[in-house]
mmCIF file with all atom_site columns, C-alpha atoms in Angstrom:
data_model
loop_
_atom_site.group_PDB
_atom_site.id
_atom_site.type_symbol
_atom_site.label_atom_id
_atom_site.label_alt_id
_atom_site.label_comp_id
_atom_site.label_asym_id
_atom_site.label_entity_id
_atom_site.label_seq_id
_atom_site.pdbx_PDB_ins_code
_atom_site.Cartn_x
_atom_site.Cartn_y
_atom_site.Cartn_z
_atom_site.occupancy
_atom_site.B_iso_or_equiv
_atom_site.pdbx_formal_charge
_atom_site.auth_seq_id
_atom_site.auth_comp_id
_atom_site.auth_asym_id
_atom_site.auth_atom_id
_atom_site.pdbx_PDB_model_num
ATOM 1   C CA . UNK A 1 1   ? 108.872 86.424  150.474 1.00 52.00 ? 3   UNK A CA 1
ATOM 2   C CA . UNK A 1 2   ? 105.078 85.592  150.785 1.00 72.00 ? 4   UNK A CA 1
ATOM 3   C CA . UNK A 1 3   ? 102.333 88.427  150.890 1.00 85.00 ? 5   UNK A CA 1
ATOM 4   C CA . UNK A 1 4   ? 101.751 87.021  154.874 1.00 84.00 ? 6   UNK A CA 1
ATOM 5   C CA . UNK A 1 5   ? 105.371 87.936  156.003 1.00 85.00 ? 7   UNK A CA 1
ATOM 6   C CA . UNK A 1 6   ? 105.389 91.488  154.101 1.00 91.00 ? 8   UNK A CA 1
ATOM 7   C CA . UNK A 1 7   ? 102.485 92.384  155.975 1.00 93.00 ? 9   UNK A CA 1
ATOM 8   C CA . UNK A 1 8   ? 103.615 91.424  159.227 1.00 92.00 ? 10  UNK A CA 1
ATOM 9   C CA . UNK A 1 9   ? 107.102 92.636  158.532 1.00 94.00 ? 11  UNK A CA 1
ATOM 10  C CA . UNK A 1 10  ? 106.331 96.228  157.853 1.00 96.00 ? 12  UNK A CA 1
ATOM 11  C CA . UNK A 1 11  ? 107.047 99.169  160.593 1.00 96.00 ? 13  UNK A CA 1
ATOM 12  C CA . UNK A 1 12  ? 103.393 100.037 161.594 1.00 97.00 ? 14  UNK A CA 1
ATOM 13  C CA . UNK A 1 13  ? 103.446 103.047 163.857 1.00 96.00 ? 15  UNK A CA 1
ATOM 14  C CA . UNK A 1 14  ? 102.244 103.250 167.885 1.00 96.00 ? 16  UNK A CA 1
ATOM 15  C CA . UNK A 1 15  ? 98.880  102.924 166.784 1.00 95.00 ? 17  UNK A CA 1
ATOM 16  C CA . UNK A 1 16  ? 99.495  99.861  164.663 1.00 96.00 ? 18  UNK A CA 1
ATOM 17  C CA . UNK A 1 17  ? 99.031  101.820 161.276 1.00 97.00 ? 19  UNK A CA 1
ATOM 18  C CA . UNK A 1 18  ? 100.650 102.773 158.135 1.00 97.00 ? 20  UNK A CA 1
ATOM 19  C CA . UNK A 1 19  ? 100.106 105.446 155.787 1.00 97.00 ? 21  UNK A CA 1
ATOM 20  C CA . UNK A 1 20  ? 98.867  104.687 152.116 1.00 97.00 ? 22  UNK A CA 1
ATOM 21  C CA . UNK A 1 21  ? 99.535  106.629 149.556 1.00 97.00 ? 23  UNK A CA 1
ATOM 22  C CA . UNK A 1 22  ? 96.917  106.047 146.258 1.00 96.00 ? 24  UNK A CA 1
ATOM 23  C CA . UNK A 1 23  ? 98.094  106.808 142.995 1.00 93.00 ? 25  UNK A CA 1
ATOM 24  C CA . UNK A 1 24  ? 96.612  106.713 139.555 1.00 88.00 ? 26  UNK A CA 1
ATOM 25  C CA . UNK A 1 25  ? 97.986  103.704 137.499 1.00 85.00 ? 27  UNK A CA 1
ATOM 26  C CA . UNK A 1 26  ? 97.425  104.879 134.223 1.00 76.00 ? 28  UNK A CA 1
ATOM 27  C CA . UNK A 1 27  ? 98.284  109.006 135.097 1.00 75.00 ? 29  UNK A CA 1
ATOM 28  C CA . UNK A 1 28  ? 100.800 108.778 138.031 1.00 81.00 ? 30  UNK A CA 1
ATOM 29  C CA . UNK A 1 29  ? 98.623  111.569 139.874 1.00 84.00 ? 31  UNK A CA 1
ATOM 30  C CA . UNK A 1 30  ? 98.736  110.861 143.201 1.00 91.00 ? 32  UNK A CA 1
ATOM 31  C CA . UNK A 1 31  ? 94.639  110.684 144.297 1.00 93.00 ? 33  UNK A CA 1
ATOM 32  C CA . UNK A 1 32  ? 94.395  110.142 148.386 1.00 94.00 ? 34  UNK A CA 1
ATOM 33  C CA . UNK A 1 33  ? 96.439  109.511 151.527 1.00 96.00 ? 35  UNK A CA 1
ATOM 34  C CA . UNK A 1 34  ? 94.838  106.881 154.485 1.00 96.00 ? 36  UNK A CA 1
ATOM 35  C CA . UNK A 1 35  ? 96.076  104.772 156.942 1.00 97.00 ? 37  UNK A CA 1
ATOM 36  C CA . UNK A 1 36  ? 96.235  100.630 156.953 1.00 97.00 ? 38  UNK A CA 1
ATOM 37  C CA . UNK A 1 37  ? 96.573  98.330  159.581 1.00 97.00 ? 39  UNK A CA 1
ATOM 38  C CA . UNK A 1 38  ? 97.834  94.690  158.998 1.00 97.00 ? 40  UNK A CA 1
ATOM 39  C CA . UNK A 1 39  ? 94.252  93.517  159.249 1.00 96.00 ? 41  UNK A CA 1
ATOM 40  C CA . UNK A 1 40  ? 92.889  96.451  156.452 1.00 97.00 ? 42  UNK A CA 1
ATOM 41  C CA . UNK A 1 41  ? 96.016  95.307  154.113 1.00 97.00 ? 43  UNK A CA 1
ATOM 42  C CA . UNK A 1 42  ? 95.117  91.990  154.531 1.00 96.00 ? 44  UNK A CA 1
ATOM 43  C CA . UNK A 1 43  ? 91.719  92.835  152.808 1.00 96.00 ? 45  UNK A CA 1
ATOM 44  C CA . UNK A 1 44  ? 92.964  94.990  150.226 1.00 97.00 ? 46  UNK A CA 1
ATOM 45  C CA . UNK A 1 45  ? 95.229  91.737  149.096 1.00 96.00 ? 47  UNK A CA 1
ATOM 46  C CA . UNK A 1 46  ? 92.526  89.101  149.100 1.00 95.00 ? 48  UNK A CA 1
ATOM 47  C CA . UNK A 1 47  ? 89.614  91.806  147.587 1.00 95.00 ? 49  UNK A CA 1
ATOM 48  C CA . UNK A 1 48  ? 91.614  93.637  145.093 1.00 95.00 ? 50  UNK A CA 1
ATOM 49  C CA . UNK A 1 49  ? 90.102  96.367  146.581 1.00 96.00 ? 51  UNK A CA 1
ATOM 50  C CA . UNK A 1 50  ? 91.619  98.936  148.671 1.00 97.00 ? 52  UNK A CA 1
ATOM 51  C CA . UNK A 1 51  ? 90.650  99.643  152.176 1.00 97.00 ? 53  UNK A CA 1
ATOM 52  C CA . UNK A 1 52  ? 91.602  101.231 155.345 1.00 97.00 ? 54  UNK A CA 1
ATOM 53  C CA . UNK A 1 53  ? 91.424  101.693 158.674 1.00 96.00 ? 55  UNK A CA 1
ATOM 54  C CA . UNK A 1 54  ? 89.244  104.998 159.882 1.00 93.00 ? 56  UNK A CA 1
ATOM 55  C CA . UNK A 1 55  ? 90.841  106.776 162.850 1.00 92.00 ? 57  UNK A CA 1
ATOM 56  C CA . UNK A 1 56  ? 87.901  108.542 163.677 1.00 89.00 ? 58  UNK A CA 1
ATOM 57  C CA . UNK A 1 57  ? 85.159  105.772 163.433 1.00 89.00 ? 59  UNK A CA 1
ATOM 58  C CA . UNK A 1 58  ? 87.663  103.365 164.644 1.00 92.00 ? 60  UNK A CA 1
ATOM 59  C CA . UNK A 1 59  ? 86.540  100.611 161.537 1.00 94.00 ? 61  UNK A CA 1
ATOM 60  C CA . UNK A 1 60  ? 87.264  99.395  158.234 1.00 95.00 ? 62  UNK A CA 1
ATOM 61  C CA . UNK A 1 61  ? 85.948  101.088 155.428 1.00 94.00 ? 63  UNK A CA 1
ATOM 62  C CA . UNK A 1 62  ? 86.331  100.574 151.687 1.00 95.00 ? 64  UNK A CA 1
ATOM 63  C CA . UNK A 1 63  ? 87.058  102.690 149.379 1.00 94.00 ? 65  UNK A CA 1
ATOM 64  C CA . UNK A 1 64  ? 83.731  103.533 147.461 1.00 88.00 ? 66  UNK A CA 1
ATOM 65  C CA . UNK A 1 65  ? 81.915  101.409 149.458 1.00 86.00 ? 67  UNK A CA 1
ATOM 66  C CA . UNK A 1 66  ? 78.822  103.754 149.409 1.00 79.00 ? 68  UNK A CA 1
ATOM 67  C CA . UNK A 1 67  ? 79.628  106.355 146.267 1.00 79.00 ? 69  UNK A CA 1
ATOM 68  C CA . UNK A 1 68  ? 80.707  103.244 143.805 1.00 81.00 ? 70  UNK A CA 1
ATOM 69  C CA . UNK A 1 69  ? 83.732  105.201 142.837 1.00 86.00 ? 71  UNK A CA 1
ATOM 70  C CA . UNK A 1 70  ? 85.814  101.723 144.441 1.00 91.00 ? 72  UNK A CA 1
ATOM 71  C CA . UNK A 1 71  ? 90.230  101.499 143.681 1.00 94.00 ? 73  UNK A CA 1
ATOM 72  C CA . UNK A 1 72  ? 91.252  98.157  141.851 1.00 94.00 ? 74  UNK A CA 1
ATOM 73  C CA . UNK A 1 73  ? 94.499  97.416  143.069 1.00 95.00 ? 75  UNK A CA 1
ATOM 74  C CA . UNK A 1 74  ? 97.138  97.332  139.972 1.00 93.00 ? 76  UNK A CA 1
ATOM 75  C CA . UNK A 1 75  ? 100.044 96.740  142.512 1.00 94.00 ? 77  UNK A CA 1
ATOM 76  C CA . UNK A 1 76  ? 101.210 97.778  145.902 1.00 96.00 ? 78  UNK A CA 1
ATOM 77  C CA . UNK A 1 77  ? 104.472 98.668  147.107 1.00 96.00 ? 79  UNK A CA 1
ATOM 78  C CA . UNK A 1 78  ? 106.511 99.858  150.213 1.00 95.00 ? 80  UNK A CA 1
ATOM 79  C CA . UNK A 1 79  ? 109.349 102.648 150.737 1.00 95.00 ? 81  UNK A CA 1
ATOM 80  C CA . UNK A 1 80  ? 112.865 101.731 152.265 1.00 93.00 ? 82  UNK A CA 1
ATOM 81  C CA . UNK A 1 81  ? 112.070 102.091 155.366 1.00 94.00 ? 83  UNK A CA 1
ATOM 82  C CA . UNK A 1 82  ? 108.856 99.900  155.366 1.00 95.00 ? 84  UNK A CA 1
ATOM 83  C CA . UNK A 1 83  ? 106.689 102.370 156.756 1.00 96.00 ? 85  UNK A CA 1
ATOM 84  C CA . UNK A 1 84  ? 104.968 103.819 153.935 1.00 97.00 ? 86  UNK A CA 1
ATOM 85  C CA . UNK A 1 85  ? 102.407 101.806 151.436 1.00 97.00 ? 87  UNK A CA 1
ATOM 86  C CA . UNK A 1 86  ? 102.110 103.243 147.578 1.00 97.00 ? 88  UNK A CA 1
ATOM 87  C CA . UNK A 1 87  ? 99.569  101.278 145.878 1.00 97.00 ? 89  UNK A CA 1
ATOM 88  C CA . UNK A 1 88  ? 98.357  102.021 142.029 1.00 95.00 ? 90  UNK A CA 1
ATOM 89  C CA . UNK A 1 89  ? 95.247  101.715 141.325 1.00 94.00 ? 91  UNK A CA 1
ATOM 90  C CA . UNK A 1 90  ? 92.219  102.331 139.030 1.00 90.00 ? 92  UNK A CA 1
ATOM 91  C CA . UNK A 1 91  ? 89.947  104.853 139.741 1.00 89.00 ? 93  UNK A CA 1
ATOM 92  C CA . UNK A 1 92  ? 86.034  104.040 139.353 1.00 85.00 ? 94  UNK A CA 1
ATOM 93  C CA . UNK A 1 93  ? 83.941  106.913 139.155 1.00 77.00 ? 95  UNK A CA 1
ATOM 94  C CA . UNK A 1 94  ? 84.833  110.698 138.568 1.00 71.00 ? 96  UNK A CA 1
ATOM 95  C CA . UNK A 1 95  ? 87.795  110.611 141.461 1.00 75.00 ? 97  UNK A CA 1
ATOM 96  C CA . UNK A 1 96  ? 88.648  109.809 144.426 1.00 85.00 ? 98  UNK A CA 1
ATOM 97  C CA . UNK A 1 97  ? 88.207  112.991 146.999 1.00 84.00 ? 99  UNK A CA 1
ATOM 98  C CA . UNK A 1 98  ? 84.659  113.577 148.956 1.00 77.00 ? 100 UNK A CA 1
ATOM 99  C CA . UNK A 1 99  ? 84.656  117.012 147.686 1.00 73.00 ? 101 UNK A CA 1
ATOM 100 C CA . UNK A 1 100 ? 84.237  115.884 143.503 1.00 70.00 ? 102 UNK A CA 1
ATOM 101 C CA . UNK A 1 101 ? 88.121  116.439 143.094 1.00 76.00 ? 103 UNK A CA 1
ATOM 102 C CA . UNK A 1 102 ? 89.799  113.934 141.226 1.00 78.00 ? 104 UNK A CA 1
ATOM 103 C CA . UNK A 1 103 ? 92.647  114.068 143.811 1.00 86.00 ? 105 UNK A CA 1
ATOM 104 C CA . UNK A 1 104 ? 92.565  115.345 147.168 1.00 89.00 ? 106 UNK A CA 1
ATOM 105 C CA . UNK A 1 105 ? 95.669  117.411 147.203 1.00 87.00 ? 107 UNK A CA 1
ATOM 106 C CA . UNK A 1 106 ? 94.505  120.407 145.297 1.00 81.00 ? 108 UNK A CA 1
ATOM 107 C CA . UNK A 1 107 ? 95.071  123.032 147.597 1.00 83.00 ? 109 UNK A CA 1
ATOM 108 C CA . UNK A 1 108 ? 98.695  125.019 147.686 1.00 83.00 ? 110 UNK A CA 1
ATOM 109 C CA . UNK A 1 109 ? 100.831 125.622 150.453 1.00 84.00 ? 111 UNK A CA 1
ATOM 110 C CA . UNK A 1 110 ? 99.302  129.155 150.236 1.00 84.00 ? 112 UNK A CA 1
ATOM 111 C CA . UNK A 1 111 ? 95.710  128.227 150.543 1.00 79.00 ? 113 UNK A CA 1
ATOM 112 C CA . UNK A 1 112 ? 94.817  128.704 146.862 1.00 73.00 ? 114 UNK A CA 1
ATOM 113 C CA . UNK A 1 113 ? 92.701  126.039 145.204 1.00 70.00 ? 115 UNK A CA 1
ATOM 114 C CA . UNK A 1 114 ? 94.195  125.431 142.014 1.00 64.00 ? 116 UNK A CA 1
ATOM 115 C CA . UNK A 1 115 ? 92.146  126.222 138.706 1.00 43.00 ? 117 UNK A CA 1
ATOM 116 C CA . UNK A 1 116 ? 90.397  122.831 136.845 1.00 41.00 ? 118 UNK A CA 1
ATOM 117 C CA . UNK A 1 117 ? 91.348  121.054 140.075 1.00 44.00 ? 119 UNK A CA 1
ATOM 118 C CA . UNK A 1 118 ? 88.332  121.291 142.749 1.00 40.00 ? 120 UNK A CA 1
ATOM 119 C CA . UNK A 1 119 ? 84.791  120.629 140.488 1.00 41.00 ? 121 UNK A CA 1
ATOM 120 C CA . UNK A 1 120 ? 81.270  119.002 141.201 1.00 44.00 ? 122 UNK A CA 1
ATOM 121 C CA . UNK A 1 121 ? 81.498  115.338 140.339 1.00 44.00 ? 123 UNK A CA 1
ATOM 122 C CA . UNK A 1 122 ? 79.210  116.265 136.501 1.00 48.00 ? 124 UNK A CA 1
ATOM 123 C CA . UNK A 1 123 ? 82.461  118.760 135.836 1.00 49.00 ? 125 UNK A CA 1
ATOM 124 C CA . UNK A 1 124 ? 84.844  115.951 136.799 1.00 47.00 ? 126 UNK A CA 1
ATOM 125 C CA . UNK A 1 125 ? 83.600  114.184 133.863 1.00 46.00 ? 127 UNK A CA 1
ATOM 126 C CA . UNK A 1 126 ? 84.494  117.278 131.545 1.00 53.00 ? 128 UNK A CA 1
ATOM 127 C CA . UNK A 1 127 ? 88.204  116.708 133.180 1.00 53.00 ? 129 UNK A CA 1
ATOM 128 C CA . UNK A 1 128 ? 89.065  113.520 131.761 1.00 59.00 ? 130 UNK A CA 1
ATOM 129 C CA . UNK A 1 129 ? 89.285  112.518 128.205 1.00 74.00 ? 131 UNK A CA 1
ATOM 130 C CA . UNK A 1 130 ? 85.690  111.140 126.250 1.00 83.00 ? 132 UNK A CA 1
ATOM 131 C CA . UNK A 1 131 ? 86.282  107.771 126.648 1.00 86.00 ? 133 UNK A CA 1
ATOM 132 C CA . UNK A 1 132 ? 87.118  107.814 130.756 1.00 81.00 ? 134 UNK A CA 1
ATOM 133 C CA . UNK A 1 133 ? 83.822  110.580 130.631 1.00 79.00 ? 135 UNK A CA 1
ATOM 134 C CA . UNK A 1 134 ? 81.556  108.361 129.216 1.00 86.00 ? 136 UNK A CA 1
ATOM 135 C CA . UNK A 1 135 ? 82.517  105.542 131.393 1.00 85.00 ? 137 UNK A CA 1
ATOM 136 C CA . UNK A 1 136 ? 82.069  107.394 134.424 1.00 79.00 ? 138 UNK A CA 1
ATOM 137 C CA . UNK A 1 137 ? 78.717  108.524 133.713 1.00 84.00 ? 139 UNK A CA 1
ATOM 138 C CA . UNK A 1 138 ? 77.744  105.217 132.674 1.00 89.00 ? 140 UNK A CA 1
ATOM 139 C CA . UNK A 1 139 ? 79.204  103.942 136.209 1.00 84.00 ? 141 UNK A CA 1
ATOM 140 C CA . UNK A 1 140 ? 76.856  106.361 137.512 1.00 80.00 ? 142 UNK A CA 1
ATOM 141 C CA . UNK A 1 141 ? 73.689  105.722 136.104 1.00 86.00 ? 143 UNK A CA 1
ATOM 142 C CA . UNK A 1 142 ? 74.455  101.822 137.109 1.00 85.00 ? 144 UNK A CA 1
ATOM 143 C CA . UNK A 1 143 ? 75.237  102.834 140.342 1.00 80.00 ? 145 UNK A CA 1
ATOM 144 C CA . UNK A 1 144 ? 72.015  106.037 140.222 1.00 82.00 ? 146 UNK A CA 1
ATOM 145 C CA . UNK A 1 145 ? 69.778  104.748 138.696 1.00 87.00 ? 147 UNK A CA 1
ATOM 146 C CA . UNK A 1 146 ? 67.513  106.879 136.934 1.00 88.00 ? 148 UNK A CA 1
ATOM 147 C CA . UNK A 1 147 ? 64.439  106.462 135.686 1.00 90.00 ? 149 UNK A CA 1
ATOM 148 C CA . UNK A 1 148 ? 64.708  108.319 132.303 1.00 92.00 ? 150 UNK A CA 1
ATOM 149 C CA . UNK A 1 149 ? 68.287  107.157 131.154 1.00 94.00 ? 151 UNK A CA 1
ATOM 150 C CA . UNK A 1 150 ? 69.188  104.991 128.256 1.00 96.00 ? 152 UNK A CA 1
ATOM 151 C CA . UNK A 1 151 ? 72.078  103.432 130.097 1.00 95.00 ? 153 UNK A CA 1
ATOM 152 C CA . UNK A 1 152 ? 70.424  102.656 133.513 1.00 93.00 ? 154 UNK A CA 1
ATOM 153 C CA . UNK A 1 153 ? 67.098  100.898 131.457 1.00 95.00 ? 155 UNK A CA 1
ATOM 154 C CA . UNK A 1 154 ? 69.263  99.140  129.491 1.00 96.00 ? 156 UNK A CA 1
ATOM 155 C CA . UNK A 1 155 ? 71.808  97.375  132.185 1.00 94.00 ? 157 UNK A CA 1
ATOM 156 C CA . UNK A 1 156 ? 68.503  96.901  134.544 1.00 94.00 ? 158 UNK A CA 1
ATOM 157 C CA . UNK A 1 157 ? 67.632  94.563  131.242 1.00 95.00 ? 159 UNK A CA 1
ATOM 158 C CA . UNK A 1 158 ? 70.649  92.709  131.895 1.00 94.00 ? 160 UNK A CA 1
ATOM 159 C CA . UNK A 1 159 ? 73.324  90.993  130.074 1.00 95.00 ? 161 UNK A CA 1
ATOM 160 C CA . UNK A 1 160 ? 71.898  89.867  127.117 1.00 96.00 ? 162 UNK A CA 1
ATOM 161 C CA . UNK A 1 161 ? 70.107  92.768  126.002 1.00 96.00 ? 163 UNK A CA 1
ATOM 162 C CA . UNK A 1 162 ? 73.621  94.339  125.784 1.00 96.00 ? 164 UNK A CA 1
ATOM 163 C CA . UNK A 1 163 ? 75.125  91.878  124.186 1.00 97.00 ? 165 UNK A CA 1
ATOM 164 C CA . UNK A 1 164 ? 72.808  91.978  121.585 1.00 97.00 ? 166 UNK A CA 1
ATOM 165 C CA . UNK A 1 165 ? 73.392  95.644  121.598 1.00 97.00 ? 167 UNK A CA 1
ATOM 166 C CA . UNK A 1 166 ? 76.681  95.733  121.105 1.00 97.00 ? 168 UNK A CA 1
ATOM 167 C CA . UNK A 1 167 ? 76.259  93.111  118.362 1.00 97.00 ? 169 UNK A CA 1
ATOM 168 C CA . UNK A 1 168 ? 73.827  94.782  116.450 1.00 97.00 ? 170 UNK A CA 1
ATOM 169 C CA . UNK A 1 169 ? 75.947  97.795  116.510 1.00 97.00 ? 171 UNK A CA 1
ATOM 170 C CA . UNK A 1 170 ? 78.886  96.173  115.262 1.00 97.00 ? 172 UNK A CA 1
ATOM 171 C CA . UNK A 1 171 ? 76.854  94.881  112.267 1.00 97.00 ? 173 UNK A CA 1
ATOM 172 C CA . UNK A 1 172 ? 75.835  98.502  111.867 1.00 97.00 ? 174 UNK A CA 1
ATOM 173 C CA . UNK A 1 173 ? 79.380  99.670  111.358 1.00 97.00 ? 175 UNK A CA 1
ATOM 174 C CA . UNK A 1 174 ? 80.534  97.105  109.140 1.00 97.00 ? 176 UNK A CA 1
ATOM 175 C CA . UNK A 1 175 ? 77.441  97.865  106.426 1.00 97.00 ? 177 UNK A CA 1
ATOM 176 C CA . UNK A 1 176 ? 78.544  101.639 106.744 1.00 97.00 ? 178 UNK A CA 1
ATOM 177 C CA . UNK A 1 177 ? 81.809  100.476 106.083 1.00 97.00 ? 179 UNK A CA 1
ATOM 178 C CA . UNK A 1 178 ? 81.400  98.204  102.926 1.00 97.00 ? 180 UNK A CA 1
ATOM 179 C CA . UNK A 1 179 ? 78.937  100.953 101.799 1.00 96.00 ? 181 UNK A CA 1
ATOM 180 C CA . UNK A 1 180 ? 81.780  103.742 101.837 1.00 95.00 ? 182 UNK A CA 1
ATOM 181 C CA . UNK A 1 181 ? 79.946  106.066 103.661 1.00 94.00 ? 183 UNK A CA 1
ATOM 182 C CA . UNK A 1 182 ? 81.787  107.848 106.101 1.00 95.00 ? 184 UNK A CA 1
ATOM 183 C CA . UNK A 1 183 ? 80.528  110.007 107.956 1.00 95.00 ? 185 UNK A CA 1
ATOM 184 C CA . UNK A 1 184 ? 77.197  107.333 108.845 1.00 96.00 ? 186 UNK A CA 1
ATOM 185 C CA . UNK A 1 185 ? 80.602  104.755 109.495 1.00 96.00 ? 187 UNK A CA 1
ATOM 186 C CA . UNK A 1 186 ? 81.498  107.114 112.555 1.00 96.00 ? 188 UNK A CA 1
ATOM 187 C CA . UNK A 1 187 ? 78.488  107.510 113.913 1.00 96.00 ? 189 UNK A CA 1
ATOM 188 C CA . UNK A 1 188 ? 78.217  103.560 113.833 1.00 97.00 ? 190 UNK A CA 1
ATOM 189 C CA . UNK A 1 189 ? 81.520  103.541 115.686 1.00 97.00 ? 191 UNK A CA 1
ATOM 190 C CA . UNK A 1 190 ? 80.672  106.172 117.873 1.00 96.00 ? 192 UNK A CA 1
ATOM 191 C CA . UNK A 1 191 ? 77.231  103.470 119.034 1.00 97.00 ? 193 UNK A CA 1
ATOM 192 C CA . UNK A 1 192 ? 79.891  100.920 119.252 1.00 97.00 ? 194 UNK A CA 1
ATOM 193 C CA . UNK A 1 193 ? 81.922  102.169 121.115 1.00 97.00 ? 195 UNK A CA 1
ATOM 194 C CA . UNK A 1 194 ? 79.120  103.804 123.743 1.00 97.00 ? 196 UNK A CA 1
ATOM 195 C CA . UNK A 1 195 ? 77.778  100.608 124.223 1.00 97.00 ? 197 UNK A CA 1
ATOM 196 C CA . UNK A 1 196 ? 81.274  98.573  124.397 1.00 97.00 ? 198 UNK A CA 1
ATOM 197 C CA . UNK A 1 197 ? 81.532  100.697 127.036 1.00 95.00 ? 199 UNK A CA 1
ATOM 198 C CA . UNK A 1 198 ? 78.133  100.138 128.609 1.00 96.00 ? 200 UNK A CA 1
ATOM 199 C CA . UNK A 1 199 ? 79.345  96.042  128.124 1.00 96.00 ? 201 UNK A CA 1
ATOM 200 C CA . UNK A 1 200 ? 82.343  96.718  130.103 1.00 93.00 ? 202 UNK A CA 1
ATOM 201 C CA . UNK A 1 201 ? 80.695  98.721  132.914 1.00 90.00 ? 203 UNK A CA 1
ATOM 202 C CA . UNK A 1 202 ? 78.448  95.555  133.496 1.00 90.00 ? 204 UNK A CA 1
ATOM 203 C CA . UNK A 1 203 ? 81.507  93.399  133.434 1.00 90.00 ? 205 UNK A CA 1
ATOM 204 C CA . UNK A 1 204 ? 83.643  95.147  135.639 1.00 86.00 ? 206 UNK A CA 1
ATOM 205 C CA . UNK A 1 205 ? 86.628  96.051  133.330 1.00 87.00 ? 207 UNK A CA 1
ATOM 206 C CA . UNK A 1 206 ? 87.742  99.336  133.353 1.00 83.00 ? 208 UNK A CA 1
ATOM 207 C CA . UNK A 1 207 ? 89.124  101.113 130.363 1.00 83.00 ? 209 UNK A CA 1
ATOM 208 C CA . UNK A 1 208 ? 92.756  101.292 132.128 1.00 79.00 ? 210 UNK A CA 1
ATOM 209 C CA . UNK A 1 209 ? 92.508  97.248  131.823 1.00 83.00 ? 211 UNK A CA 1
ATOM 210 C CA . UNK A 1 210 ? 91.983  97.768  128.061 1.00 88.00 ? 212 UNK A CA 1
ATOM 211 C CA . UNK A 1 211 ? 94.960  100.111 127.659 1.00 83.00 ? 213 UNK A CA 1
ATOM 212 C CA . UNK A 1 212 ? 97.326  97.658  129.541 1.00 82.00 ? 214 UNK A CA 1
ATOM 213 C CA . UNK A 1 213 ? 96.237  94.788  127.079 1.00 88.00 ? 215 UNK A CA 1
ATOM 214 C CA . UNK A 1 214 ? 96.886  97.403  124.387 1.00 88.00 ? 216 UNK A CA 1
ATOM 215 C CA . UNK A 1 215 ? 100.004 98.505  125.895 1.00 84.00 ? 217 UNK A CA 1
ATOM 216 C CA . UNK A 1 216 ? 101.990 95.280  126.643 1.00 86.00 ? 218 UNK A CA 1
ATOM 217 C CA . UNK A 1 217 ? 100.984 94.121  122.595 1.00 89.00 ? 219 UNK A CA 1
ATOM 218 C CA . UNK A 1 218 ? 102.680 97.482  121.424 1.00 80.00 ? 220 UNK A CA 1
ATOM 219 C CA . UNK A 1 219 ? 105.385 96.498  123.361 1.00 73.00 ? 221 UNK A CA 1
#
């Protein structure tokens, strides 16, 4: 069945939308919950994307549209009665509520907030493991520039300057390495690695893209 049919075959409510349910592709936590009309599916298909339709502004909007912190579609799918979406995703940016949260749904039944799950968008990076912190600080500085950061000067230089970053810092590691010193070895990785990172920011591919390639070789 093509991608055109699905969309027009789904059971949109009276208003002509359908809830979407957004969950992390690489945790399984589930992040947000907005509504789709055909047209706002449509997009999300042919972007990559996600986006929705606002009740209240009566528009389109996409996700990170203004913060940066955008969903890349991994795969979408719908429930047995057709009138639900669940679409996987990867998370740019600290997470995907207003408030900082990395999910909205943090909040019990009986009005508590739960502990480690409501923080400011700089404690959302002390949330997620180093690798997924680093690369959403270095999303922010591309998307914030500021005028005293490392990272933001050296994207703003543009591709080849970190290219020959990252190259120079791979050189680095492999003298550290046929010298047998190990502890200067690590902190050679540790530079490779930040600025891999830094590489990947300005290309678009997010670590979750990395572990998939990773994961289907294991396999």
């Amino acid at each position: 069945m093509d991608k055109t049919h699905t969309i027009k075959s789904l059971n949109y409510g009276p208003d002509g939308l359908i809830p979407a349910i957004i969950q992390d592709d690489g945790s399984g936590e589930i992040l947000m919950m907005a509504y789709m009309n055909a047209d706002s599916l449509k997009m999300t298909l042919e972007k990559g994307f996600t986006h929705f339709w606002s009740r209240s502004r009566k528009k389109f909007w996409m996700k990170g549209e203004t913060s940066g912190h955008v969903q890349k579609v991994k795969q979408i799918f719908y429930d047995c009665d057709r009138d639900t979406l669940l679409i996987k995703v990867n998370q740019k940016g600290p997470g995907a509520c207003h408030t900082g949260s990395r999910s909205c749904f943090f909040t019990t039944i009986e009005g508590e907030e739960q502990s480690g799950k409501v923080f400011s968008a700089n404690e959302a990076y002390k949330k997620q493991p180093v690798l997924e912190r680093l690369a959403a600080v270095i999303h922010d500085r591309r998307c914030n520039p500021k005028t005293d950061s490392y990272v933001s000067g050296l994207l703003e230089k543009g591709k080849d300057t970190v290219l020959k970053k990252v190259g120079e810092e791979a050189t680095e590691a492999v003298v550290a390495a046929a010298q047998g010193n190990r502890e200067s070895f690590i902190q050679e990785l540790a530079d490779l690695w930040f600025h891999t990172l830094i590489l990947m920011e300005q290309e678009g591919v997010a670590i979750t893209e990395v572990y998939d390639e990773l994961e289907n070789r294991f396999r």
